[in-house]
Amino acid sequence: MSIPLPVFIAIPLVTAFVLPIFGKKGKDAATVLANLATISLLVLAVASIGQSGVYEIGKWSIPLGINLVLDGLSSLLLLAISVVASAAMLFSARYMEQYTAKAKYLSLFLLMVAGMNGVVLSGDIFNLFVFLEIASLASYALVGFGCEHEELEASFKYMVLGSIGSIFILFAVALVYGNTGSLNMAYIGKAIRDSGLNAGLSFAMALFVVGFGLKAALMPFHAWLPDAHPSAPAPISAMLSGILIKTLGIYALARVVFNVFGVSVSIGWLLVVLGLLSMVAGAFLAIGQGDFKRLLAYSSISQIGYVVLGIGLGGLILARAGNNISTEQLGWASLAILGGLFHLVNHAVYKSLLFLTSGSVQMSTGTRQLKQMGGLAEKLPFTRATCTLASASIVGIPPFSGFWSKLILVVAAVQAGFYWIAAIIVFVSLCTLIMYLKVQRYVFLGELPENLQQIKENRGSMLVAMVFLACLCALMGLLVLVPCLKQSILEPAVKVLTDGLEYSAIVMKM
Amino acid sequence: MPYALCFLLFMIGLYCAVVKKNMVKIVIGIMVMEYAVNLFLIMLGYRFGGVAPIIDKGQLEAGMEQFISSSVDPLPQALVLTAIVISLGSLALMISICIRTYEKYGTFDITQIRRLKG
């Protein structure tokens, strides 16, 4: 293994604690340093593709010590985190000039990145909790960063629900430790494979689903998301919707369900139902919104549903077949999980782009209300172009990325015989189309209101960030179309989940 | 029995956090939940009549097996220390948000603090 794994956590953590020293006068130096940190993370994440390995902290061998594990799923998530983080950081360089205390903002931002990288790499379930809390605490503070009425209210709401979720997770970790006598995920997986689930572990599983469900804003636990995500500054909305809910929610849930506890038919169904509920309800609620960022936030709930549905469907097929699984069934399961994970990456890119464009529109016009805008296509040409591209992607117009991931999900559902699920996926896509046509119609088309005649587009670093993500959006389809990219990035991640409880054996051998 | 009481404490905290209308009381409820979980962790490693998990000369002479079978489990204590530090951080942030909200709205009642809806 060529890259030492702690670097992924150390770079943002050290930079985060150095930045506040710069204070008000060294604002520009702080910005440059923070950007350097995120870009170097991006380079490292690209370099880590295709690698795998275990790092033992302080040379204490597992199960005595704490370990970091890099496998296919981790490196996929690391890549997504660093792409979104570097784009959002670039965007912040100009956008955050409106706020005071920029150095503190950058520091919190990097703490959040450090927490997320830690969650993705941790091979120890208690450390997963610790990193999850680091990322969550930073995000609570960032949501309330503006310190205005709405922001404080949203931050408090997010914080109460987020803390309850964290406590549930800690409780579940305690139960797991009590029942298996280990905190290392590989050893817990081994203990569960040898002796099966007892009542205490099943209760822990339920607590994990609720805790991570709260973090991921799945449908019955979604109440905080539509308040928290729009209230944050635009780059932070992009980070929260783009990647935070996926790392803390979906990734952690998938890791625990598939690799530690092992999927069962009931958990598979639970994930499928939660996914479908989030998809349908999120889409319906989004259509009725009059606030640009709030609409995007509800749409995030709907899109998260797709990811959970894909992963849950794969797990369901695996669990139904049991031990003597045929190659055909394994193929369906892999396809469903591939769809889910590919949608996760796609959604990270286009939803963060959409939030960045909404930030650009808000900075120029000073409002988020759709009805107070109109005709901005001439005034904000680049914002319009990137927003349209991202909308086309999320709606699923070929050849953009969203089309491919939804197509894979539909194909997987049809092959496995769940025709009604395929129908719902297509139906929700239609609702998504209505949602984004509404955005285009109210924001960019129609007549320009009197008071917006004088506005100008913000160029500079904001534009670079948006164009960067837009290019990715247009090219992401290649991830599944070009075989070598698919084999090096997506397939290893899918394999980690389809291997299920073999995870423990794989980690111990590394 | 102690586990049942611990779970009861957890439920009291959850009830307080979900039902109460005052922001400060919600924060107290969350902290009660946190302490219940910490208590649970400590109880997992506790052993009645156990000794502290520190090896001294006498115990080494008596043999490792006897030490292992009589000492309490030190790992949950380390976990609880970490969990307490984390909950201290989140408590400080929550209380400071409560104070800022009180400055803006002039009340702690969450039924009156609702500009966000839809």
PDB file of N, CA and C in Angstrom, chain A residues 267-324:
ATOM      1  N   ILE A 267     -34.697  -7.235   6.522  1.00  0.00           N
ATOM      2  CA  ILE A 267     -33.953  -5.969   6.404  1.00  0.00           C
ATOM      3  C   ILE A 267     -33.977  -5.482   4.961  1.00  0.00           C
ATOM      4  N   GLY A 268     -33.848  -6.434   4.016  1.00  0.00           N
ATOM      5  CA  GLY A 268     -33.919  -6.070   2.601  1.00  0.00           C
ATOM      6  C   GLY A 268     -35.224  -5.375   2.283  1.00  0.00           C
ATOM      7  N   TRP A 269     -36.338  -6.000   2.743  1.00  0.00           N
ATOM      8  CA  TRP A 269     -37.650  -5.384   2.489  1.00  0.00           C
ATOM      9  C   TRP A 269     -37.757  -4.028   3.153  1.00  0.00           C
ATOM     10  N   LEU A 270     -37.225  -3.924   4.403  1.00  0.00           N
ATOM     11  CA  LEU A 270     -37.299  -2.657   5.129  1.00  0.00           C
ATOM     12  C   LEU A 270     -36.625  -1.550   4.323  1.00  0.00           C
ATOM     13  N   LEU A 271     -35.414  -1.858   3.789  1.00  0.00           N
ATOM     14  CA  LEU A 271     -34.693  -0.842   3.025  1.00  0.00           C
ATOM     15  C   LEU A 271     -35.461  -0.483   1.752  1.00  0.00           C
ATOM     16  N   VAL A 272     -36.028  -1.512   1.079  1.00  0.00           N
ATOM     17  CA  VAL A 272     -36.769  -1.240  -0.156  1.00  0.00           C
ATOM     18  C   VAL A 272     -37.954  -0.328   0.146  1.00  0.00           C
ATOM     19  N   VAL A 273     -38.684  -0.646   1.241  1.00  0.00           N
ATOM     20  CA  VAL A 273     -39.877   0.144   1.550  1.00  0.00           C
ATOM     21  C   VAL A 273     -39.495   1.570   1.946  1.00  0.00           C
ATOM     22  N   LEU A 274     -38.445   1.707   2.782  1.00  0.00           N
ATOM     23  CA  LEU A 274     -38.003   3.060   3.159  1.00  0.00           C
ATOM     24  C   LEU A 274     -37.591   3.846   1.921  1.00  0.00           C
ATOM     25  N   GLY A 275     -36.883   3.167   1.002  1.00  0.00           N
ATOM     26  CA  GLY A 275     -36.448   3.834  -0.225  1.00  0.00           C
ATOM     27  C   GLY A 275     -37.629   4.301  -1.053  1.00  0.00           C
ATOM     28  N   LEU A 276     -38.613   3.416  -1.243  1.00  0.00           N
ATOM     29  CA  LEU A 276     -39.770   3.780  -2.063  1.00  0.00           C
ATOM     30  C   LEU A 276     -40.535   4.937  -1.426  1.00  0.00           C
ATOM     31  N   LEU A 277     -40.736   4.853  -0.084  1.00  0.00           N
ATOM     32  CA  LEU A 277     -41.460   5.919   0.613  1.00  0.00           C
ATOM     33  C   LEU A 277     -40.766   7.266   0.408  1.00  0.00           C
ATOM     34  N   SER A 278     -39.421   7.267   0.604  1.00  0.00           N
ATOM     35  CA  SER A 278     -38.689   8.523   0.461  1.00  0.00           C
ATOM     36  C   SER A 278     -38.807   9.053  -0.953  1.00  0.00           C
ATOM     37  N   MET A 279     -38.668   8.148  -1.948  1.00  0.00           N
ATOM     38  CA  MET A 279     -38.741   8.570  -3.349  1.00  0.00           C
ATOM     39  C   MET A 279     -40.046   9.279  -3.647  1.00  0.00           C
ATOM     40  N   VAL A 280     -41.151   8.585  -3.315  1.00  0.00           N
ATOM     41  CA  VAL A 280     -42.461   9.086  -3.735  1.00  0.00           C
ATOM     42  C   VAL A 280     -42.829  10.344  -2.938  1.00  0.00           C
ATOM     43  N   ALA A 281     -42.719  10.262  -1.592  1.00  0.00           N
ATOM     44  CA  ALA A 281     -43.150  11.389  -0.772  1.00  0.00           C
ATOM     45  C   ALA A 281     -42.262  12.601  -1.011  1.00  0.00           C
ATOM     46  N   GLY A 282     -40.929  12.377  -1.130  1.00  0.00           N
ATOM     47  CA  GLY A 282     -40.025  13.493  -1.378  1.00  0.00           C
ATOM     48  C   GLY A 282     -40.368  14.204  -2.669  1.00  0.00           C
ATOM     49  N   ALA A 283     -40.678  13.429  -3.706  1.00  0.00           N
ATOM     50  CA  ALA A 283     -40.992  14.044  -5.001  1.00  0.00           C
ATOM     51  C   ALA A 283     -42.282  14.852  -4.919  1.00  0.00           C
ATOM     52  N   PHE A 284     -43.320  14.285  -4.269  1.00  0.00           N
ATOM     53  CA  PHE A 284     -44.587  15.013  -4.174  1.00  0.00           C
ATOM     54  C   PHE A 284     -44.427  16.310  -3.397  1.00  0.00           C
ATOM     55  N   LEU A 285     -43.682  16.233  -2.268  1.00  0.00           N
ATOM     56  CA  LEU A 285     -43.526  17.428  -1.444  1.00  0.00           C
ATOM     57  C   LEU A 285     -42.711  18.487  -2.175  1.00  0.00           C
ATOM     58  N   ALA A 286     -41.742  18.026  -3.003  1.00  0.00           N
ATOM     59  CA  ALA A 286     -40.869  18.990  -3.689  1.00  0.00           C
ATOM     60  C   ALA A 286     -41.649  19.814  -4.698  1.00  0.00           C
ATOM     61  N   ILE A 287     -42.601  19.173  -5.403  1.00  0.00           N
ATOM     62  CA  ILE A 287     -43.296  19.876  -6.485  1.00  0.00           C
ATOM     63  C   ILE A 287     -44.006  21.115  -5.954  1.00  0.00           C
ATOM     64  N   GLY A 288     -44.536  21.025  -4.723  1.00  0.00           N
ATOM     65  CA  GLY A 288     -45.317  22.144  -4.201  1.00  0.00           C
ATOM     66  C   GLY A 288     -44.507  23.295  -3.631  1.00  0.00           C
ATOM     67  N   GLN A 289     -43.178  23.218  -3.620  1.00  0.00           N
ATOM     68  CA  GLN A 289     -42.392  24.236  -2.934  1.00  0.00           C
ATOM     69  C   GLN A 289     -42.230  25.515  -3.744  1.00  0.00           C
ATOM     70  N   GLY A 290     -42.212  26.656  -3.047  1.00  0.00           N
ATOM     71  CA  GLY A 290     -42.007  27.928  -3.729  1.00  0.00           C
ATOM     72  C   GLY A 290     -40.625  28.509  -3.480  1.00  0.00           C
ATOM     73  N   ASP A 291     -39.817  27.830  -2.685  1.00  0.00           N
ATOM     74  CA  ASP A 291     -38.482  28.304  -2.327  1.00  0.00           C
ATOM     75  C   ASP A 291     -37.476  27.438  -3.076  1.00  0.00           C
ATOM     76  N   PHE A 292     -36.538  28.082  -3.780  1.00  0.00           N
ATOM     77  CA  PHE A 292     -35.630  27.360  -4.659  1.00  0.00           C
ATOM     78  C   PHE A 292     -34.869  26.273  -3.888  1.00  0.00           C
ATOM     79  N   LYS A 293     -34.207  26.681  -2.798  1.00  0.00           N
ATOM     80  CA  LYS A 293     -33.367  25.710  -2.104  1.00  0.00           C
ATOM     81  C   LYS A 293     -34.191  24.658  -1.368  1.00  0.00           C
ATOM     82  N   ARG A 294     -35.379  25.030  -0.920  1.00  0.00           N
ATOM     83  CA  ARG A 294     -36.233  24.078  -0.229  1.00  0.00           C
ATOM     84  C   ARG A 294     -36.701  22.983  -1.193  1.00  0.00           C
ATOM     85  N   LEU A 295     -36.983  23.410  -2.432  1.00  0.00           N
ATOM     86  CA  LEU A 295     -37.358  22.437  -3.462  1.00  0.00           C
ATOM     87  C   LEU A 295     -36.216  21.446  -3.680  1.00  0.00           C
ATOM     88  N   LEU A 296     -35.003  21.981  -3.769  1.00  0.00           N
ATOM     89  CA  LEU A 296     -33.854  21.097  -3.969  1.00  0.00           C
ATOM     90  C   LEU A 296     -33.690  20.145  -2.791  1.00  0.00           C
ATOM     91  N   ALA A 297     -33.963  20.647  -1.571  1.00  0.00           N
ATOM     92  CA  ALA A 297     -33.791  19.804  -0.394  1.00  0.00           C
ATOM     93  C   ALA A 297     -34.776  18.641  -0.414  1.00  0.00           C
ATOM     94  N   TYR A 298     -36.047  18.927  -0.746  1.00  0.00           N
ATOM     95  CA  TYR A 298     -37.015  17.827  -0.828  1.00  0.00           C
ATOM     96  C   TYR A 298     -36.625  16.846  -1.928  1.00  0.00           C
ATOM     97  N   SER A 299     -36.095  17.400  -3.024  1.00  0.00           N
ATOM     98  CA  SER A 299     -35.668  16.519  -4.107  1.00  0.00           C
ATOM     99  C   SER A 299     -34.535  15.604  -3.647  1.00  0.00           C
ATOM    100  N   SER A 300     -33.689  16.084  -2.701  1.00  0.00           N
ATOM    101  CA  SER A 300     -32.635  15.228  -2.158  1.00  0.00           C
ATOM    102  C   SER A 300     -33.235  14.016  -1.459  1.00  0.00           C
ATOM    103  N   ILE A 301     -34.321  14.240  -0.690  1.00  0.00           N
ATOM    104  CA  ILE A 301     -34.949  13.113   0.000  1.00  0.00           C
ATOM    105  C   ILE A 301     -35.388  12.076  -1.023  1.00  0.00           C
ATOM    106  N   SER A 302     -35.975  12.591  -2.116  1.00  0.00           N
ATOM    107  CA  SER A 302     -36.468  11.689  -3.149  1.00  0.00           C
ATOM    108  C   SER A 302     -35.322  10.909  -3.792  1.00  0.00           C
ATOM    109  N   GLN A 303     -34.196  11.602  -4.043  1.00  0.00           N
ATOM    110  CA  GLN A 303     -33.079  10.939  -4.717  1.00  0.00           C
ATOM    111  C   GLN A 303     -32.363   9.950  -3.799  1.00  0.00           C
ATOM    112  N   ILE A 304     -32.307  10.284  -2.490  1.00  0.00           N
ATOM    113  CA  ILE A 304     -31.718   9.353  -1.533  1.00  0.00           C
ATOM    114  C   ILE A 304     -32.507   8.050  -1.551  1.00  0.00           C
ATOM    115  N   GLY A 305     -33.823   8.177  -1.769  1.00  0.00           N
ATOM    116  CA  GLY A 305     -34.679   6.997  -1.874  1.00  0.00           C
ATOM    117  C   GLY A 305     -34.184   6.041  -2.945  1.00  0.00           C
ATOM    118  N   TYR A 306     -33.776   6.582  -4.105  1.00  0.00           N
ATOM    119  CA  TYR A 306     -33.273   5.724  -5.191  1.00  0.00           C
ATOM    120  C   TYR A 306     -32.075   4.896  -4.718  1.00  0.00           C
ATOM    121  N   VAL A 307     -31.158   5.587  -4.009  1.00  0.00           N
ATOM    122  CA  VAL A 307     -29.931   4.903  -3.580  1.00  0.00           C
ATOM    123  C   VAL A 307     -30.280   3.761  -2.623  1.00  0.00           C
ATOM    124  N   VAL A 308     -31.128   4.080  -1.620  1.00  0.00           N
ATOM    125  CA  VAL A 308     -31.480   3.062  -0.642  1.00  0.00           C
ATOM    126  C   VAL A 308     -32.252   1.930  -1.310  1.00  0.00           C
ATOM    127  N   LEU A 309     -33.102   2.289  -2.262  1.00  0.00           N
ATOM    128  CA  LEU A 309     -33.850   1.258  -2.979  1.00  0.00           C
ATOM    129  C   LEU A 309     -32.911   0.311  -3.702  1.00  0.00           C
ATOM    130  N   GLY A 310     -31.922   0.872  -4.412  1.00  0.00           N
ATOM    131  CA  GLY A 310     -30.986   0.028  -5.155  1.00  0.00           C
ATOM    132  C   GLY A 310     -30.240  -0.924  -4.231  1.00  0.00           C
ATOM    133  N   ILE A 311     -29.705  -0.361  -3.123  1.00  0.00           N
ATOM    134  CA  ILE A 311     -28.927  -1.185  -2.206  1.00  0.00           C
ATOM    135  C   ILE A 311     -29.823  -2.218  -1.531  1.00  0.00           C
ATOM    136  N   GLY A 312     -31.031  -1.780  -1.123  1.00  0.00           N
ATOM    137  CA  GLY A 312     -31.963  -2.691  -0.459  1.00  0.00           C
ATOM    138  C   GLY A 312     -32.411  -3.812  -1.375  1.00  0.00           C
ATOM    139  N   LEU A 313     -32.657  -3.474  -2.645  1.00  0.00           N
ATOM    140  CA  LEU A 313     -33.104  -4.487  -3.605  1.00  0.00           C
ATOM    141  C   LEU A 313     -32.022  -5.547  -3.795  1.00  0.00           C
ATOM    142  N   GLY A 314     -30.785  -5.076  -3.910  1.00  0.00           N
ATOM    143  CA  GLY A 314     -29.669  -6.016  -4.036  1.00  0.00           C
ATOM    144  C   GLY A 314     -29.597  -6.926  -2.822  1.00  0.00           C
ATOM    145  N   GLY A 315     -29.722  -6.334  -1.630  1.00  0.00           N
ATOM    146  CA  GLY A 315     -29.667  -7.115  -0.405  1.00  0.00           C
ATOM    147  C   GLY A 315     -30.802  -8.118  -0.319  1.00  0.00           C
ATOM    148  N   LEU A 316     -31.980  -7.688  -0.768  1.00  0.00           N
ATOM    149  CA  LEU A 316     -33.154  -8.569  -0.744  1.00  0.00           C
ATOM    150  C   LEU A 316     -32.929  -9.795  -1.619  1.00  0.00           C
ATOM    151  N   ILE A 317     -32.399  -9.549  -2.836  1.00  0.00           N
ATOM    152  CA  ILE A 317     -32.161 -10.674  -3.748  1.00  0.00           C
ATOM    153  C   ILE A 317     -31.130 -11.630  -3.151  1.00  0.00           C
ATOM    154  N   LEU A 318     -30.062 -11.032  -2.559  1.00  0.00           N
ATOM    155  CA  LEU A 318     -29.016 -11.866  -1.949  1.00  0.00           C
ATOM    156  C   LEU A 318     -29.584 -12.701  -0.802  1.00  0.00           C
ATOM    157  N   ALA A 319     -30.394 -12.055   0.047  1.00  0.00           N
ATOM    158  CA  ALA A 319     -30.890 -12.744   1.237  1.00  0.00           C
ATOM    159  C   ALA A 319     -31.880 -13.839   0.874  1.00  0.00           C
ATOM    160  N   ARG A 320     -32.695 -13.579  -0.155  1.00  0.00           N
ATOM    161  CA  ARG A 320     -33.674 -14.579  -0.575  1.00  0.00           C
ATOM    162  C   ARG A 320     -33.004 -15.852  -1.073  1.00  0.00           C
ATOM    163  N   ALA A 321     -31.919 -15.617  -1.851  1.00  0.00           N
ATOM    164  CA  ALA A 321     -31.247 -16.776  -2.440  1.00  0.00           C
ATOM    165  C   ALA A 321     -30.473 -17.560  -1.391  1.00  0.00           C
ATOM    166  N   GLY A 322     -30.041 -16.868  -0.329  1.00  0.00           N
ATOM    167  CA  GLY A 322     -29.316 -17.553   0.727  1.00  0.00           C
ATOM    168  C   GLY A 322     -27.923 -17.977   0.298  1.00  0.00           C
ATOM    169  N   ASN A 323     -27.471 -19.124   0.800  1.00  0.00           N
ATOM    170  CA  ASN A 323     -26.096 -19.547   0.560  1.00  0.00           C
ATOM    171  C   ASN A 323     -25.872 -20.111  -0.845  1.00  0.00           C
ATOM    172  N   ASN A 324     -26.854 -20.885  -1.336  1.00  0.00           N
ATOM    173  CA  ASN A 324     -26.659 -21.493  -2.662  1.00  0.00           C
ATOM    174  C   ASN A 324     -27.218 -20.577  -3.753  1.00  0.00           C
TER     175      ASN A 324
END
